[in-house]
Structure formats: structure tokens, C-alpha cells
DNA sequence: GTCCAGGCAAGCA
DNA sequence: TGCTTGCATGGA
């Protein structure tokens, strides 16, 4: 990913440190921020610049966590950043409880990826990004999400732009959406936006549901099927038990466990049963391992 | 040119 | 209920 020359970093605060209970290497930090969970981070000379919700930060690797800074004058993002990155370490404990001791295939996927974690994104952000995701490569999703922010989003600190609101998307002209390279997904996004516009509480109203029911309710939205619903539950609602099965995970389960001929629903049930309450975290290790190519 | 991508929804048996 | 097909677009 090339460095983005348009971002003005003159007016930024001094660097500060955020300790992570489970530190990460530079490579794993890149995998976390730009490995197919969020599509909002770009490489900078020191690390990564991006937005999470309405907040903007620059992150860089540090021995015991991350260095970070933010645009001057914006509200302090430290508390939100600590939550976004699971600084407290709940996922490190969840990862240790995965069955890697008895599962060599999972152990191999986790090897060298200590500290890989699920970002705690906002539900709206995860939903919009994964509405874009169907039948697209990660690099192309990144382009679509960037176009949506650039064309339809409000300005944020640091010269970045927010993702558009559902209200904005609901009244966007067809041509404007098509210009975002959404293809046939444009209609799904428009229709979901029309359902959610004027309902800022939609996510809060679902937040108390058990994961299976949450996914079923998400799947009532246009353009949201089982896989996208699982991604939104995992990345947007912090449900570590959600287990999205895409082409990579499909391939991983066939390769690792000999599940040839199983359909996506069967594979999802296998994942939930085999990996347990943090199956979604296991999924992220497998996804990273498969995409990085043969070891 | 061909195949495939962090799939979904409609049509069909 | 479960499988097949069309869908827009761009990378590999």
C-alpha cells in the first residue's frame, strides 16, 4: 500500500504510548489494521493513519504496545483507542483458550501472529464495509470504502473523511453510488440505508440479542446474508463466537480438516463447534494464514 | 481471454 | 430444504 501524500501531518499532537496487554509486531499490527477487518487505515511514514468511527489517529509499532498521536484540537481518543485495540487483553486470553494445543493446523496458523485480534469497530462501519465486500478482493473493498468516504462522508480531523451516514446514502443519487465502484452492491447499500436512516438506535436495539439471533436480524437487511451477518456480528458487535465462512475459510477447513464437499452452513457449524466461544478469533488467524500463502 | 474475489437473492427441483 | 445461476467490476 503506497503512502498517501494527501494527508497533512503538521498539526498533530506529540506521540504517546498505549500499552497493550498482548504486544504486537509491526507485521501483526499491519495485519490487524489492514488485513480485511477494517478498510480505513493507510500506511504512513511511521506506521498507519486512519479513522475508527468519527475519530482519527496515527499508530506505529512500539515495544510494549503502540505509539499513537492524533490531530491537534480534536477530542482525546485514548480511551476509545484502548477499546478499539483491546488493550486490556481479553482476546489474548481467548486466543490462549483456543484448541491450538490439540490442533496442529490451528497452531500453525497462529504461529508468528501473537497479538492478532479483532478490532472493536462500530456496527455502522462494519455493516457498510461488509455490504461492499461480497465477491470482491480486500484491495477492491478498500477502494469502495474510500470512495464512499471521499464522495459522501463529512470531513474529519486531519484531512480524513468519515463514512457516510445511512441518511446520506439513502438520498444519494444512483450515479453517485455507481461512481463509488460498488457495482450491483449499490442497490443493496441504498436499500439497507433506507431501512436504517432515521434509526440511530438500530444497533443498540440488537446489541442484547444472542449471537445467532443477532445474525438472523442482520440478515433481514438487503445485501446481508449469512457471511456478511457473521462479519458484522464479529467485527461490529464484538461477538467472538461469530464465525464467517468466506472462500479463504472454506479452503482452510477443506485443507486442514478434510471437509471436502461441505457447504458453507455446515462449515460454519463445524467452526463454531470445533473452535468454541472464540471461533471468530480462530477464523481471523486462519484467514491471515491462508492469505499470506503457503508457509 | 479466463478465472476468481471476505456473497446474495431469486429460481428451481 | 438445498443446489444453481446472474449479478458489476477489477485483479491476477
Coordinates of C-alpha atoms (C1' of nucleotides) in Angstrom, one line a residue:
Chain A
X1 CA 0.0 0.0 0.0
X2 CA 1.6 3.3 -1.1
X3 CA 2.0 6.2 1.3
X4 CA -0.8 8.7 1.0
X5 CA 0.7 12.1 0.3
X6 CA -2.5 14.0 0.7
X7 CA -2.6 13.6 4.5
X8 CA -1.2 16.6 6.3
X9 CA 0.5 15.6 9.4
X10 CA 1.8 19.0 10.5
X11 CA -0.9 19.7 13.0
X12 CA -0.6 16.5 15.1
X13 CA 0.0 16.0 18.8
X14 CA 3.2 14.6 20.2
X15 CA 3.5 10.8 20.1
X16 CA 2.1 9.0 23.2
X17 CA 2.3 5.3 24.3
X18 CA -0.5 2.9 24.7
X19 CA 0.4 -0.3 26.4
X20 CA -1.2 -3.4 25.1
X21 CA -1.6 -6.4 27.4
X22 CA -0.6 -8.5 24.4
X23 CA 2.0 -6.6 22.4
X24 CA 2.2 -7.0 18.6
X25 CA 5.0 -6.9 16.0
X26 CA 4.9 -4.4 13.2
X27 CA 3.7 -7.1 10.8
X28 CA 0.9 -8.2 13.1
X29 CA -0.2 -4.6 13.6
X30 CA -0.4 -4.3 9.9
X31 CA -2.5 -7.5 9.7
X32 CA -4.8 -6.1 12.4
X33 CA -5.4 -2.7 10.8
X34 CA -5.2 -3.6 7.1
X35 CA -5.9 -7.4 6.9
X36 CA -9.5 -7.4 5.9
X37 CA -11.3 -6.3 9.1
X38 CA -11.2 -2.6 8.7
X39 CA -10.6 -0.8 5.4
X40 CA -9.9 2.6 6.8
X41 CA -6.2 2.5 7.5
X42 CA -3.3 3.7 5.2
X43 CA 0.4 3.3 5.6
X44 CA 2.2 6.4 6.8
X45 CA 5.9 7.1 7.1
X46 CA 5.8 5.9 10.7
X47 CA 3.0 3.4 10.7
X48 CA -0.7 3.8 9.9
X49 CA -3.1 6.7 9.7
X50 CA -6.8 6.0 9.8
X51 CA -10.2 6.6 11.2
X52 CA -12.4 4.5 13.6
X53 CA -15.8 5.9 13.8
X54 CA -15.5 9.7 14.0
X55 CA -12.0 9.5 15.5
X56 CA -8.7 9.9 13.7
X57 CA -5.3 8.6 14.8
X58 CA -1.9 7.6 13.6
X59 CA -0.5 4.4 15.0
X60 CA 3.0 3.0 15.0
X61 CA 4.6 -0.2 16.5
X62 CA 6.2 0.1 19.9
X63 CA 7.8 -2.5 22.2
X64 CA 5.0 -2.8 24.7
X65 CA 2.1 -1.7 22.5
X66 CA 1.7 1.1 20.1
X67 CA 2.8 4.7 19.8
X68 CA 0.0 7.0 18.7
X69 CA -0.9 10.6 18.0
X70 CA -3.9 12.5 16.8
X71 CA -4.8 15.8 15.1
X72 CA -4.4 18.7 17.4
X73 CA -7.7 20.2 18.8
X74 CA -9.8 17.0 18.3
X75 CA -11.3 15.3 21.4
X76 CA -8.9 12.9 23.0
X77 CA -9.2 9.4 21.5
X78 CA -7.1 7.4 24.0
X79 CA -10.0 5.7 25.8
X80 CA -11.7 4.8 22.5
X81 CA -8.4 3.6 21.0
X82 CA -7.8 1.3 24.0
X83 CA -11.1 -0.2 23.5
X84 CA -10.7 -0.4 19.7
X85 CA -7.4 -2.3 20.1
X86 CA -8.5 -4.4 23.1
X87 CA -5.6 -3.0 25.1
X88 CA -6.8 -4.8 28.2
X89 CA -6.1 -8.2 26.7
X90 CA -9.4 -10.1 26.8
X91 CA -8.7 -11.5 23.3
X92 CA -5.2 -12.7 24.4
X93 CA -6.9 -14.9 27.0
X94 CA -9.5 -16.0 24.4
X95 CA -6.7 -16.9 22.0
X96 CA -4.9 -19.0 24.6
X97 CA -8.1 -20.9 25.2
X98 CA -8.5 -21.9 21.6
X99 CA -7.7 -25.6 20.9
X100 CA -4.3 -25.0 19.4
X101 CA -2.7 -27.4 21.8
X102 CA -4.6 -30.3 20.2
X103 CA -4.9 -28.8 16.7
X104 CA -1.7 -28.6 14.7
X105 CA -3.4 -26.8 11.8
X106 CA -4.7 -24.0 14.0
X107 CA -1.4 -23.9 15.9
X108 CA 0.4 -23.4 12.6
X109 CA -1.9 -20.5 11.6
X110 CA -1.4 -18.8 15.0
X111 CA 2.4 -19.2 14.9
X112 CA 4.1 -15.9 14.4
X113 CA 0.9 -14.0 14.8
X114 CA 0.9 -13.4 18.5
X115 CA -1.4 -10.5 19.4
X116 CA -3.6 -10.7 16.3
X117 CA -7.0 -9.5 17.4
X118 CA -10.4 -8.5 16.3
X119 CA -10.8 -4.7 16.2
X120 CA -13.9 -3.4 18.0
X121 CA -15.4 -1.4 15.2
X122 CA -18.7 0.4 15.3
X123 CA -21.7 -1.6 13.9
X124 CA -22.4 1.0 11.2
X125 CA -18.8 0.9 10.0
X126 CA -18.7 -2.9 9.8
X127 CA -22.1 -3.1 8.2
X128 CA -21.3 -0.6 5.4
X129 CA -17.8 -2.1 4.7
X130 CA -19.1 -5.7 4.5
X131 CA -22.0 -4.7 2.4
X132 CA -19.3 -3.8 -0.1
X133 CA -17.4 -7.0 0.4
X134 CA -19.4 -9.6 -1.4
X135 CA -17.5 -11.2 -4.3
X136 CA -14.6 -8.6 -4.0
X137 CA -11.0 -8.8 -3.1
X138 CA -9.8 -6.9 0.1
X139 CA -7.9 -4.4 -2.1
X140 CA -11.1 -3.6 -4.0
X141 CA -13.2 -3.3 -0.9
X142 CA -10.7 -0.7 0.4
X143 CA -11.2 1.3 -2.8
X144 CA -15.0 1.2 -2.5
X145 CA -15.0 2.3 1.2
X146 CA -12.5 5.1 0.4
X147 CA -14.7 6.3 -2.5
X148 CA -17.8 6.3 -0.2
X149 CA -16.0 8.4 2.4
X150 CA -14.4 10.8 -0.1
X151 CA -17.6 11.4 -2.1
X152 CA -20.3 11.2 0.6
X153 CA -18.7 11.5 4.0
X154 CA -18.3 14.5 6.3
X155 CA -14.8 15.9 6.9
X156 CA -12.9 14.6 10.0
X157 CA -9.8 16.0 11.7
X158 CA -6.5 15.5 9.9
X159 CA -8.0 15.8 6.5
X160 CA -9.7 12.4 6.6
X161 CA -13.4 11.8 5.9
X162 CA -16.0 9.9 7.8
X163 CA -18.0 7.1 6.3
X164 CA -21.4 8.5 5.0
X165 CA -24.4 8.2 7.3
X166 CA -27.3 6.0 6.3
X167 CA -29.3 9.2 5.7
X168 CA -26.8 10.4 3.3
X169 CA -26.6 7.1 1.5
X170 CA -30.4 6.8 1.3
X171 CA -30.7 10.0 -0.6
X172 CA -27.5 9.7 -2.7
X173 CA -28.2 9.7 -6.5
X174 CA -27.8 6.4 -8.2
X175 CA -24.9 7.8 -10.3
X176 CA -23.1 8.9 -7.2
X177 CA -23.2 5.4 -5.7
X178 CA -22.2 3.8 -9.0
X179 CA -19.2 6.2 -9.1
X180 CA -18.0 4.5 -5.9
X181 CA -17.4 1.3 -7.9
X182 CA -20.0 -0.6 -5.9
X183 CA -21.4 -2.5 -8.9
X184 CA -24.6 -4.4 -8.1
X185 CA -23.9 -3.8 -4.4
X186 CA -25.1 -0.2 -4.9
X187 CA -28.7 -1.2 -4.7
X188 CA -28.1 -3.3 -1.6
X189 CA -26.5 -0.3 0.1
X190 CA -29.2 2.1 -0.9
X191 CA -32.0 -0.2 0.3
X192 CA -30.3 -1.0 3.6
X193 CA -29.6 2.7 4.1
X194 CA -33.3 3.4 3.5
X195 CA -34.2 0.9 6.2
X196 CA -31.7 2.3 8.7
X197 CA -32.0 6.0 8.0
X198 CA -33.6 7.8 10.9
X199 CA -32.9 4.8 13.2
X200 CA -29.7 5.8 15.1
X201 CA -30.7 3.2 17.7
X202 CA -30.8 0.2 15.3
X203 CA -27.6 -1.3 16.6
X204 CA -28.3 -0.7 20.3
X205 CA -31.6 -2.4 19.8
X206 CA -29.9 -5.5 18.6
X207 CA -26.9 -5.4 21.0
X208 CA -28.6 -7.5 23.7
X209 CA -29.5 -10.4 21.4
X210 CA -27.7 -13.8 21.5
X211 CA -25.3 -14.1 18.5
X212 CA -27.4 -16.4 16.4
X213 CA -30.5 -14.2 16.8
X214 CA -28.4 -11.1 16.1
X215 CA -27.1 -12.6 12.9
X216 CA -30.6 -13.6 11.8
X217 CA -31.8 -10.0 12.4
X218 CA -28.9 -8.6 10.5
X219 CA -29.6 -10.9 7.6
X220 CA -33.0 -9.3 7.2
X221 CA -31.2 -6.3 5.7
X222 CA -30.9 -6.2 1.9
X223 CA -27.5 -7.5 0.8
X224 CA -26.8 -9.2 4.1
X225 CA -26.6 -13.0 4.0
X226 CA -25.1 -15.4 6.5
X227 CA -21.5 -14.5 5.8
X228 CA -21.9 -10.7 6.0
X229 CA -24.1 -11.0 9.1
X230 CA -21.4 -13.1 10.8
X231 CA -18.7 -10.4 9.9
X232 CA -20.9 -7.6 11.2
X233 CA -21.6 -9.6 14.4
X234 CA -17.8 -10.3 14.8
X235 CA -16.3 -7.0 13.8
X236 CA -19.1 -4.6 14.6
X237 CA -20.7 -6.2 17.7
X238 CA -17.6 -7.8 19.2
X239 CA -19.1 -11.3 19.1
X240 CA -16.1 -13.5 19.1
X241 CA -18.3 -16.6 18.7
X242 CA -19.4 -15.4 15.2
X243 CA -17.7 -17.5 12.5
X244 CA -17.8 -16.0 9.0
X245 CA -17.0 -18.6 6.2
X246 CA -15.7 -17.0 3.1
X247 CA -13.7 -18.6 0.2
X248 CA -10.5 -18.5 2.3
X249 CA -12.0 -20.1 5.4
X250 CA -13.8 -22.6 3.1
X251 CA -10.4 -23.5 1.6
X252 CA -8.7 -23.6 5.1
X253 CA -11.3 -26.1 6.5
X254 CA -11.0 -28.3 3.5
X255 CA -7.2 -28.3 3.7
X256 CA -6.9 -28.5 7.4
X257 CA -9.7 -31.0 8.3
X258 CA -10.6 -32.7 5.0
X259 CA -14.1 -31.3 4.8
X260 CA -14.4 -31.6 1.1
X261 CA -18.0 -31.2 -0.2
X262 CA -19.3 -29.5 2.9
X263 CA -21.4 -26.4 2.2
X264 CA -20.9 -23.1 3.9
X265 CA -23.6 -23.6 6.5
X266 CA -22.1 -26.9 7.5
X267 CA -18.6 -25.4 7.6
X268 CA -19.9 -22.6 9.9
X269 CA -21.3 -25.1 12.3
X270 CA -18.1 -27.1 12.3
X271 CA -16.1 -23.9 13.1
X272 CA -18.4 -23.0 16.0
X273 CA -18.3 -26.4 17.5
X274 CA -14.6 -27.1 16.9
X275 CA -13.1 -23.7 17.9
X276 CA -15.7 -22.8 20.6
X277 CA -16.6 -19.4 22.1
X278 CA -13.8 -17.5 20.3
X279 CA -14.3 -19.2 17.0
X280 CA -14.3 -15.8 15.2
X281 CA -10.8 -15.2 16.6
X282 CA -9.6 -18.5 15.3
X283 CA -11.2 -17.6 12.0
X284 CA -9.0 -14.5 11.8
X285 CA -5.8 -16.5 12.3
X286 CA -6.9 -18.9 9.6
X287 CA -7.8 -16.0 7.3
X288 CA -4.4 -14.4 7.8
X289 CA -2.5 -17.6 7.3
X290 CA -4.3 -18.6 4.1
X291 CA -4.0 -15.2 2.6
X292 CA -0.3 -15.0 3.3
X293 CA 0.3 -18.0 1.2
X294 CA 2.0 -21.3 2.0
X295 CA 4.4 -21.1 4.9
Chain B
dG1 C1' -9.2 -14.3 -22.6
dT2 C1' -10.2 -16.9 -18.3
dC3 C1' -10.8 -17.3 -13.5
dC4 C1' -11.9 -15.6 -9.2
dA5 C1' -12.8 -12.3 -5.4
dG6 C1' -14.0 -11.8 3.0
dG7 C1' -21.7 -13.5 -1.4
dC8 C1' -26.5 -12.5 -2.0
dA9 C1' -31.0 -13.4 -3.8
dA10 C1' -34.1 -15.5 -6.9
dG11 C1' -35.5 -19.5 -9.3
dC12 C1' -35.9 -24.2 -9.4
dA13 C1' -36.2 -29.3 -8.1
Chain C
dT1 C1' -34.6 -27.7 2.1
dG2 C1' -30.7 -27.5 -0.9
dC3 C1' -28.4 -26.5 -5.2
dT4 C1' -27.7 -23.3 -9.4
dT5 C1' -27.5 -19.0 -11.7
dG6 C1' -27.0 -14.0 -12.6
dC7 C1' -25.1 -10.1 -10.9
dA8 C1' -20.8 -5.5 -11.9
dT9 C1' -16.2 -4.8 -11.5
dG10 C1' -11.3 -5.3 -11.4
dG11 C1' -7.0 -8.2 -10.2
dA12 C1' -4.2 -12.0 -11.1

